[in-house]
Amino acid sequence: MKEEIKGLAGFLIAGLGAAAALLAWAPLARVNVEGGFEGRHRDLSVLYVDLPLVAAGGALVPLAFWMLALRRFHRPWVAALAAVTAVALGLWGLTSWWSPYQAPEFGY
């Protein structure tokens, strides 16, 4: 496999990882963007704090695994497998551990 194609494949994996992370993150952040009951608990900080971090993590983690596996094993299919595994584990961690802050609905 040519070096240009390996580089292009790495960037493709990074783009797909960022898109997958954003698609997994969006339903979790919907509550903060819409605001809950009558929009009282709207918190748009998820858009300017969490959105860039999730997109960057979704792009950089699979790209790092792609580069490390490609450097170590010199086989593109092993590097692709490592990157896909990193995306899957990253999405699992994102959806199971991250949850945006939700204020109580009624403050008594």
N, CA, C and O atoms as a GROMACS GRO file, in nm:
protein
  432
    1MET      N    1   0.085  -0.116   0.000
    1MET     CA    2   0.000   0.000   0.000
    1MET      C    3   0.090   0.124   0.000
    1MET      O    4   0.185   0.132   0.078
    2LYS      N    5   0.061   0.219  -0.085
    2LYS     CA    6   0.142   0.339  -0.096
    2LYS      C    7   0.125   0.427   0.027
    2LYS      O    8   0.024   0.420   0.097
    3GLU      N    9   0.225   0.508   0.052
    3GLU     CA   10   0.224   0.595   0.170
    3GLU      C   11   0.111   0.697   0.164
    3GLU      O   12   0.051   0.730   0.266
    4GLU      N   13   0.081   0.748   0.044
    4GLU     CA   14  -0.026   0.847   0.030
    4GLU      C   15  -0.161   0.786   0.065
    4GLU      O   16  -0.245   0.850   0.127
    5ILE      N   17  -0.181   0.662   0.024
    5ILE     CA   18  -0.307   0.595   0.052
    5ILE      C   19  -0.319   0.563   0.200
    5ILE      O   20  -0.428   0.569   0.257
    6LYS      N   21  -0.207   0.529   0.265
    6LYS     CA   22  -0.210   0.505   0.408
    6LYS      C   23  -0.246   0.632   0.485
    6LYS      O   24  -0.325   0.627   0.579
    7GLY      N   25  -0.191   0.743   0.444
    7GLY     CA   26  -0.223   0.871   0.507
    7GLY      C   27  -0.367   0.910   0.485
    7GLY      O   28  -0.434   0.959   0.576
    8LEU      N   29  -0.415   0.890   0.363
    8LEU     CA   30  -0.554   0.921   0.332
    8LEU      C   31  -0.649   0.832   0.410
    8LEU      O   32  -0.754   0.877   0.456
    9ALA      N   33  -0.614   0.706   0.426
    9ALA     CA   34  -0.697   0.614   0.505
    9ALA      C   35  -0.700   0.656   0.651
    9ALA      O   36  -0.804   0.644   0.716
   10GLY      N   37  -0.589   0.705   0.704
   10GLY     CA   38  -0.586   0.753   0.841
   10GLY      C   39  -0.678   0.872   0.862
   10GLY      O   40  -0.750   0.879   0.961
   11PHE      N   41  -0.675   0.966   0.768
   11PHE     CA   42  -0.763   1.081   0.780
   11PHE      C   43  -0.909   1.044   0.760
   11PHE      O   44  -0.997   1.105   0.820
   12LEU      N   45  -0.935   0.946   0.676
   12LEU     CA   46  -1.072   0.897   0.659
   12LEU      C   47  -1.123   0.833   0.788
   12LEU      O   48  -1.237   0.854   0.827
   13ILE      N   49  -1.038   0.756   0.853
   13ILE     CA   50  -1.076   0.695   0.981
   13ILE      C   51  -1.099   0.803   1.086
   13ILE      O   52  -1.190   0.790   1.168
   14ALA      N   53  -1.018   0.908   1.085
   14ALA     CA   54  -1.036   1.018   1.180
   14ALA      C   55  -1.169   1.089   1.156
   14ALA      O   56  -1.240   1.121   1.251
   15GLY      N   57  -1.203   1.113   1.031
   15GLY     CA   58  -1.330   1.178   1.000
   15GLY      C   59  -1.450   1.092   1.038
   15GLY      O   60  -1.549   1.142   1.091
   16LEU      N   61  -1.440   0.963   1.010
   16LEU     CA   62  -1.550   0.873   1.047
   16LEU      C   63  -1.562   0.860   1.199
   16LEU      O   64  -1.672   0.848   1.252
   17GLY      N   65  -1.449   0.862   1.269
   17GLY     CA   66  -1.453   0.856   1.416
   17GLY      C   67  -1.517   0.980   1.474
   17GLY      O   68  -1.595   0.971   1.569
   18ALA      N   69  -1.485   1.097   1.420
   18ALA     CA   70  -1.546   1.222   1.468
   18ALA      C   71  -1.696   1.223   1.440
   18ALA      O   72  -1.774   1.265   1.525
   19ALA      N   73  -1.736   1.178   1.323
   19ALA     CA   74  -1.878   1.175   1.289
   19ALA      C   75  -1.953   1.076   1.379
   19ALA      O   76  -2.063   1.106   1.426
   20ALA      N   77  -1.895   0.961   1.403
   20ALA     CA   78  -1.960   0.862   1.490
   20ALA      C   79  -1.972   0.913   1.632
   20ALA      O   80  -2.074   0.892   1.698
   21ALA      N   81  -1.866   0.980   1.682
   21ALA     CA   82  -1.872   1.035   1.818
   21ALA      C   83  -1.978   1.142   1.830
   21ALA      O   84  -2.050   1.146   1.931
   22LEU      N   85  -1.991   1.228   1.730
   22LEU     CA   86  -2.093   1.332   1.736
   22LEU      C   87  -2.233   1.274   1.727
   22LEU      O   88  -2.325   1.322   1.793
   23LEU      N   89  -2.250   1.171   1.646
   23LEU     CA   90  -2.382   1.108   1.636
   23LEU      C   91  -2.421   1.034   1.763
   23LEU      O   92  -2.539   1.024   1.795
   24ALA      N   93  -2.324   0.981   1.835
   24ALA     CA   94  -2.353   0.915   1.962
   24ALA      C   95  -2.374   1.017   2.074
   24ALA      O   96  -2.448   0.990   2.169
   25TRP      N   97  -2.311   1.133   2.065
   25TRP     CA   98  -2.319   1.236   2.168
   25TRP      C   99  -2.446   1.319   2.159
   25TRP      O  100  -2.500   1.361   2.261
   26ALA      N  101  -2.495   1.343   2.039
   26ALA     CA  102  -2.606   1.435   2.018
   26ALA      C  103  -2.733   1.399   2.096
   26ALA      O  104  -2.793   1.489   2.155
   27PRO      N  105  -2.778   1.274   2.099
   27PRO     CA  106  -2.900   1.246   2.176
   27PRO      C  107  -2.882   1.269   2.326
   27PRO      O  108  -2.978   1.302   2.395
   28LEU      N  109  -2.761   1.252   2.377
   28LEU     CA  110  -2.738   1.276   2.519
   28LEU      C  111  -2.741   1.425   2.553
   28LEU      O  112  -2.783   1.462   2.662
   29ALA      N  113  -2.698   1.508   2.462
   29ALA     CA  114  -2.692   1.652   2.487
   29ALA      C  115  -2.821   1.723   2.450
   29ALA      O  116  -2.835   1.843   2.475
   30ARG      N  117  -2.915   1.653   2.391
   30ARG     CA  118  -3.040   1.716   2.346
   30ARG      C  119  -3.117   1.780   2.460
   30ARG      O  120  -3.179   1.884   2.441
   31VAL      N  121  -3.114   1.720   2.577
   31VAL     CA  122  -3.188   1.772   2.692
   31VAL      C  123  -3.137   1.910   2.730
   31VAL      O  124  -3.216   1.999   2.763
   32ASN      N  125  -3.007   1.930   2.727
   32ASN     CA  126  -2.952   2.060   2.764
   32ASN      C  127  -2.976   2.166   2.659
   32ASN      O  128  -2.991   2.284   2.693
   33VAL      N  129  -2.982   2.128   2.534
   33VAL     CA  130  -3.003   2.226   2.429
   33VAL      C  131  -3.150   2.269   2.426
   33VAL      O  132  -3.180   2.387   2.411
   34GLU      N  133  -3.241   2.174   2.440
   34GLU     CA  134  -3.384   2.207   2.437
   34GLU      C  135  -3.431   2.271   2.566
   34GLU      O  136  -3.520   2.356   2.563
   35GLY      N  137  -3.374   2.234   2.679
   35GLY     CA  138  -3.406   2.302   2.803
   35GLY      C  139  -3.505   2.233   2.893
   35GLY      O  140  -3.541   2.290   2.996
   36GLY      N  141  -3.552   2.116   2.859
   36GLY     CA  142  -3.645   2.046   2.948
   36GLY      C  143  -3.781   2.113   2.954
   36GLY      O  144  -3.829   2.166   2.853
   37PHE      N  145  -3.842   2.112   3.070
   37PHE     CA  146  -3.977   2.166   3.089
   37PHE      C  147  -3.978   2.316   3.068
   37PHE      O  148  -3.914   2.389   3.143
   38GLU      N  149  -4.049   2.362   2.968
   38GLU     CA  150  -4.064   2.503   2.931
   38GLU      C  151  -3.931   2.574   2.906
   38GLU      O  152  -3.923   2.696   2.918
   39GLY      N  153  -3.828   2.498   2.873
   39GLY     CA  154  -3.699   2.556   2.841
   39GLY      C  155  -3.628   2.621   2.959
   39GLY      O  156  -3.540   2.705   2.940
   40ARG      N  157  -3.665   2.584   3.080
   40ARG     CA  158  -3.610   2.647   3.200
   40ARG      C  159  -3.466   2.604   3.229
   40ARG      O  160  -3.393   2.678   3.295
   41HIS      N  161  -3.426   2.489   3.183
   41HIS     CA  162  -3.294   2.437   3.217
   41HIS      C  163  -3.204   2.427   3.095
   41HIS      O  164  -3.128   2.332   3.080
   42ARG      N  165  -3.213   2.526   3.010
   42ARG     CA  166  -3.130   2.527   2.890
   42ARG      C  167  -2.986   2.558   2.929
   42ARG      O  168  -2.959   2.654   3.001
   43ASP      N  169  -2.894   2.476   2.881
   43ASP     CA  170  -2.752   2.493   2.908
   43ASP      C  171  -2.677   2.474   2.778
   43ASP      O  172  -2.648   2.362   2.737
   44LEU      N  173  -2.647   2.584   2.712
   44LEU     CA  174  -2.582   2.577   2.581
   44LEU      C  175  -2.432   2.558   2.590
   44LEU      O  176  -2.363   2.558   2.488
   45SER      N  177  -2.379   2.543   2.712
   45SER     CA  178  -2.235   2.518   2.723
   45SER      C  179  -2.196   2.384   2.662
   45SER      O  180  -2.079   2.362   2.631
   46VAL      N  181  -2.292   2.293   2.646
   46VAL     CA  182  -2.259   2.166   2.580
   46VAL      C  183  -2.221   2.190   2.435
   46VAL      O  184  -2.150   2.108   2.376
   47LEU      N  185  -2.266   2.300   2.376
   47LEU     CA  186  -2.233   2.327   2.236
   47LEU      C  187  -2.094   2.387   2.219
   47LEU      O  188  -2.027   2.358   2.120
   48TYR      N  189  -2.050   2.469   2.313
   48TYR     CA  190  -1.920   2.532   2.295
   48TYR      C  191  -1.810   2.471   2.382
   48TYR      O  192  -1.693   2.510   2.369
   49VAL      N  193  -1.843   2.379   2.470
   49VAL     CA  194  -1.741   2.310   2.548
   49VAL      C  195  -1.734   2.163   2.508
   49VAL      O  196  -1.628   2.115   2.467
   50ASP      N  197  -1.845   2.093   2.520
   50ASP     CA  198  -1.844   1.949   2.498
   50ASP      C  199  -1.838   1.910   2.351
   50ASP      O  200  -1.771   1.813   2.316
   51LEU      N  201  -1.907   1.984   2.265
   51LEU     CA  202  -1.908   1.951   2.122
   51LEU      C  203  -1.768   1.949   2.061
   51LEU      O  204  -1.734   1.852   1.993
   52PRO      N  205  -1.685   2.053   2.082
   52PRO     CA  206  -1.549   2.045   2.025
   52PRO      C  207  -1.464   1.934   2.087
   52PRO      O  208  -1.384   1.871   2.018
   53LEU      N  209  -1.481   1.910   2.216
   53LEU     CA  210  -1.403   1.804   2.280
   53LEU      C  211  -1.442   1.666   2.230
   53LEU      O  212  -1.355   1.581   2.208
   54VAL      N  213  -1.570   1.643   2.211
   54VAL     CA  214  -1.616   1.513   2.160
   54VAL      C  215  -1.569   1.495   2.017
   54VAL      O  216  -1.525   1.386   1.980
   55ALA      N  217  -1.580   1.600   1.936
   55ALA     CA  218  -1.535   1.589   1.796
   55ALA      C  219  -1.384   1.566   1.788
   55ALA      O  220  -1.338   1.484   1.708
   56ALA      N  221  -1.308   1.638   1.869
   56ALA     CA  222  -1.162   1.620   1.867
   56ALA      C  223  -1.123   1.482   1.917
   56ALA      O  224  -1.036   1.417   1.858
   57GLY      N  225  -1.186   1.437   2.023
   57GLY     CA  226  -1.157   1.302   2.074
   57GLY      C  227  -1.195   1.195   1.975
   57GLY      O  228  -1.122   1.097   1.957
   58GLY      N  229  -1.310   1.213   1.910
   58GLY     CA  230  -1.353   1.115   1.811
   58GLY      C  231  -1.263   1.109   1.690
   58GLY      O  232  -1.254   1.006   1.624
   59ALA      N  233  -1.195   1.219   1.661
   59ALA     CA  234  -1.102   1.219   1.547
   59ALA      C  235  -0.961   1.175   1.586
   59ALA      O  236  -0.896   1.101   1.512
   60LEU      N  237  -0.915   1.220   1.702
   60LEU     CA  238  -0.775   1.197   1.737
   60LEU      C  239  -0.748   1.058   1.793
   60LEU      O  240  -0.640   1.002   1.770
   61VAL      N  241  -0.842   1.000   1.866
   61VAL     CA  242  -0.818   0.867   1.923
   61VAL      C  243  -0.801   0.761   1.815
   61VAL      O  244  -0.702   0.687   1.819
   62PRO      N  245  -0.892   0.749   1.718
   62PRO     CA  246  -0.868   0.647   1.614
   62PRO      C  247  -0.747   0.677   1.527
   62PRO      O  248  -0.679   0.585   1.481
   63LEU      N  249  -0.720   0.805   1.504
   63LEU     CA  250  -0.602   0.840   1.425
   63LEU      C  251  -0.474   0.800   1.498
   63LEU      O  252  -0.380   0.752   1.435
   64ALA      N  253  -0.470   0.821   1.629
   64ALA     CA  254  -0.352   0.780   1.706
   64ALA      C  255  -0.335   0.629   1.705
   64ALA      O  256  -0.223   0.579   1.690
   65PHE      N  257  -0.443   0.556   1.720
   65PHE     CA  258  -0.433   0.411   1.716
   65PHE      C  259  -0.393   0.363   1.578
   65PHE      O  260  -0.317   0.267   1.565
   66TRP      N  261  -0.443   0.428   1.474
   66TRP     CA  262  -0.406   0.394   1.336
   66TRP      C  263  -0.256   0.412   1.316
   66TRP      O  264  -0.188   0.323   1.263
   67MET      N  265  -0.204   0.527   1.358
   67MET     CA  266  -0.062   0.555   1.337
   67MET      C  267   0.028   0.462   1.419
   67MET      O  268   0.128   0.412   1.369
   68LEU      N  269  -0.009   0.439   1.546
   68LEU     CA  270   0.073   0.352   1.630
   68LEU      C  271   0.074   0.207   1.579
   68LEU      O  272   0.179   0.144   1.575
   69ALA      N  273  -0.042   0.156   1.540
   69ALA     CA  274  -0.049   0.019   1.491
   69ALA      C  275   0.021   0.005   1.356
   69ALA      O  276   0.085  -0.096   1.329
   70LEU      N  277   0.008   0.106   1.272
   70LEU     CA  278   0.075   0.101   1.143
   70LEU      C  279   0.227   0.106   1.160
   70LEU      O  280   0.301   0.038   1.089
   71ARG      N  281   0.274   0.186   1.253
   71ARG     CA  282   0.418   0.195   1.278
   71ARG      C  283   0.471   0.066   1.341
   71ARG      O  284   0.582   0.023   1.311
   72ARG      N  285   0.391   0.006   1.427
   72ARG     CA  286   0.436  -0.113   1.500
   72ARG      C  287   0.430  -0.240   1.413
   72ARG      O  288   0.525  -0.318   1.411
   73PHE      N  289   0.318  -0.260   1.343
   73PHE     CA  290   0.296  -0.387   1.273
   73PHE      C  291   0.318  -0.380   1.122
   73PHE      O  292   0.333  -0.485   1.058
   74HIS      N  293   0.321  -0.263   1.063
   74HIS     CA  294   0.344  -0.244   0.919
   74HIS      C  295   0.239  -0.314   0.833
   74HIS      O  296   0.266  -0.349   0.719
   75ARG      N  297   0.120  -0.334   0.888
   75ARG     CA  298   0.011  -0.395   0.813
   75ARG      C  299  -0.110  -0.303   0.822
   75ARG      O  300  -0.158  -0.276   0.932
   76PRO      N  301  -0.160  -0.255   0.709
   76PRO     CA  302  -0.274  -0.162   0.713
   76PRO      C  303  -0.401  -0.223   0.771
   76PRO      O  304  -0.479  -0.153   0.836
   77TRP      N  305  -0.423  -0.353   0.750
   77TRP     CA  306  -0.546  -0.413   0.802
   77TRP      C  307  -0.542  -0.424   0.954
   77TRP      O  308  -0.646  -0.416   1.018
   78VAL      N  309  -0.424  -0.444   1.012
   78VAL     CA  310  -0.411  -0.447   1.158
   78VAL      C  311  -0.434  -0.307   1.213
   78VAL      O  312  -0.499  -0.291   1.317
   79ALA      N  313  -0.382  -0.206   1.145
   79ALA     CA  314  -0.402  -0.068   1.189
   79ALA      C  315  -0.549  -0.029   1.179
   79ALA      O  316  -0.601   0.039   1.267
   80ALA      N  317  -0.616  -0.072   1.072
   80ALA     CA  318  -0.759  -0.043   1.058
   80ALA      C  319  -0.840  -0.113   1.167
   80ALA      O  320  -0.934  -0.055   1.222
   81LEU      N  321  -0.804  -0.235   1.199
   81LEU     CA  322  -0.871  -0.307   1.306
   81LEU      C  323  -0.851  -0.239   1.440
   81LEU      O  324  -0.944  -0.229   1.520
   82ALA      N  325  -0.730  -0.190   1.466
   82ALA     CA  326  -0.702  -0.118   1.590
   82ALA      C  327  -0.781   0.012   1.597
   82ALA      O  328  -0.831   0.048   1.703
   83ALA      N  329  -0.791   0.084   1.484
   83ALA     CA  330  -0.865   0.210   1.483
   83ALA      C  331  -1.014   0.187   1.502
   83ALA      O  332  -1.079   0.262   1.575
   84VAL      N  333  -1.070   0.085   1.438
   84VAL     CA  334  -1.213   0.055   1.455
   84VAL      C  335  -1.242   0.012   1.598
   84VAL      O  336  -1.346   0.047   1.654
   85THR      N  337  -1.152  -0.065   1.657
   85THR     CA  338  -1.168  -0.105   1.796
   85THR      C  339  -1.162   0.016   1.888
   85THR      O  340  -1.238   0.025   1.984
   86ALA      N  341  -1.073   0.110   1.859
   86ALA     CA  342  -1.064   0.232   1.939
   86ALA      C  343  -1.190   0.315   1.928
   86ALA      O  344  -1.236   0.373   2.027
   87VAL      N  345  -1.248   0.323   1.808
   87VAL     CA  346  -1.374   0.396   1.790
   87VAL      C  347  -1.486   0.328   1.869
   87VAL      O  348  -1.563   0.395   1.938
   88ALA      N  349  -1.495   0.196   1.860
   88ALA     CA  350  -1.600   0.125   1.931
   88ALA      C  351  -1.588   0.141   2.082
   88ALA      O  352  -1.687   0.166   2.150
   89LEU      N  353  -1.467   0.128   2.135
   89LEU     CA  354  -1.448   0.145   2.279
   89LEU      C  355  -1.470   0.290   2.322
   89LEU      O  356  -1.522   0.315   2.430
   90GLY      N  357  -1.430   0.384   2.238
   90GLY     CA  358  -1.454   0.525   2.268
   90GLY      C  359  -1.602   0.559   2.271
   90GLY      O  360  -1.647   0.634   2.358
   91LEU      N  361  -1.677   0.505   2.176
   91LEU     CA  362  -1.822   0.530   2.175
   91LEU      C  363  -1.890   0.465   2.294
   91LEU      O  364  -1.982   0.521   2.352
   92TRP      N  365  -1.844   0.346   2.329
   92TRP     CA  366  -1.900   0.280   2.447
   92TRP      C  367  -1.872   0.364   2.572
   92TRP      O  368  -1.961   0.384   2.655
   93GLY      N  369  -1.750   0.412   2.586
   93GLY     CA  370  -1.717   0.495   2.702
   93GLY      C  371  -1.793   0.625   2.703
   93GLY      O  372  -1.837   0.671   2.809
   94LEU      N  373  -1.811   0.686   2.586
   94LEU     CA  374  -1.884   0.812   2.578
   94LEU      C  375  -2.030   0.795   2.617
   94LEU      O  376  -2.084   0.876   2.693
   95THR      N  377  -2.094   0.691   2.567
   95THR     CA  378  -2.236   0.675   2.595
   95THR      C  379  -2.264   0.617   2.733
   95THR      O  380  -2.375   0.634   2.784
   96SER      N  381  -2.169   0.549   2.794
   96SER     CA  382  -2.197   0.490   2.924
   96SER      C  383  -2.148   0.577   3.040
   96SER      O  384  -2.204   0.569   3.149
   97TRP      N  385  -2.046   0.658   3.020
   97TRP     CA  386  -1.992   0.735   3.132
   97TRP      C  387  -2.024   0.883   3.125
   97TRP      O  388  -2.035   0.946   3.229
   98TRP      N  389  -2.039   0.941   3.007
   98TRP     CA  390  -2.061   1.084   2.997
   98TRP      C  391  -2.209   1.113   2.998
   98TRP      O  392  -2.286   1.052   2.923
   99SER      N  393  -2.248   1.205   3.081
   99SER     CA  394  -2.386   1.254   3.077
   99SER      C  395  -2.382   1.401   3.114
   99SER      O  396  -2.316   1.438   3.211
  100PRO      N  397  -2.451   1.485   3.038
  100PRO     CA  398  -2.448   1.628   3.068
  100PRO      C  399  -2.524   1.656   3.197
  100PRO      O  400  -2.614   1.581   3.235
  101TYR      N  401  -2.488   1.763   3.264
  101TYR     CA  402  -2.554   1.801   3.388
  101TYR      C  403  -2.700   1.834   3.359
  101TYR      O  404  -2.731   1.908   3.265
  102GLN      N  405  -2.787   1.781   3.439
  102GLN     CA  406  -2.930   1.812   3.427
  102GLN      C  407  -2.978   1.862   3.563
  102GLN      O  408  -2.980   1.787   3.660
  103ALA      N  409  -3.017   1.987   3.568
  103ALA     CA  410  -3.069   2.044   3.692
  103ALA      C  411  -3.201   1.977   3.726
  103ALA      O  412  -3.271   1.928   3.638
  104PRO      N  413  -3.236   1.974   3.854
  104PRO     CA  414  -3.365   1.916   3.891
  104PRO      C  415  -3.478   1.990   3.822
  104PRO      O  416  -3.472   2.112   3.804
  105GLU      N  417  -3.580   1.918   3.784
  105GLU     CA  418  -3.690   1.979   3.708
  105GLU      C  419  -3.763   2.085   3.789
  105GLU      O  420  -3.791   2.193   3.737
  106PHE      N  421  -3.795   2.056   3.911
  106PHE     CA  422  -3.867   2.152   3.996
  106PHE      C  423  -3.786   2.177   4.121
  106PHE      O  424  -3.761   2.084   4.198
  107GLY      N  425  -3.743   2.299   4.143
  107GLY     CA  426  -3.663   2.330   4.261
  107GLY      C  427  -3.750   2.378   4.375
  107GLY      O  428  -3.797   2.492   4.373
  108TYR      N  429  -3.771   2.295   4.474
  108TYR     CA  430  -3.852   2.335   4.590
  108TYR      C  431  -3.762   2.370   4.704
  108TYR      O  432  -3.810   2.406   4.811
   0.00000   0.00000   0.00000
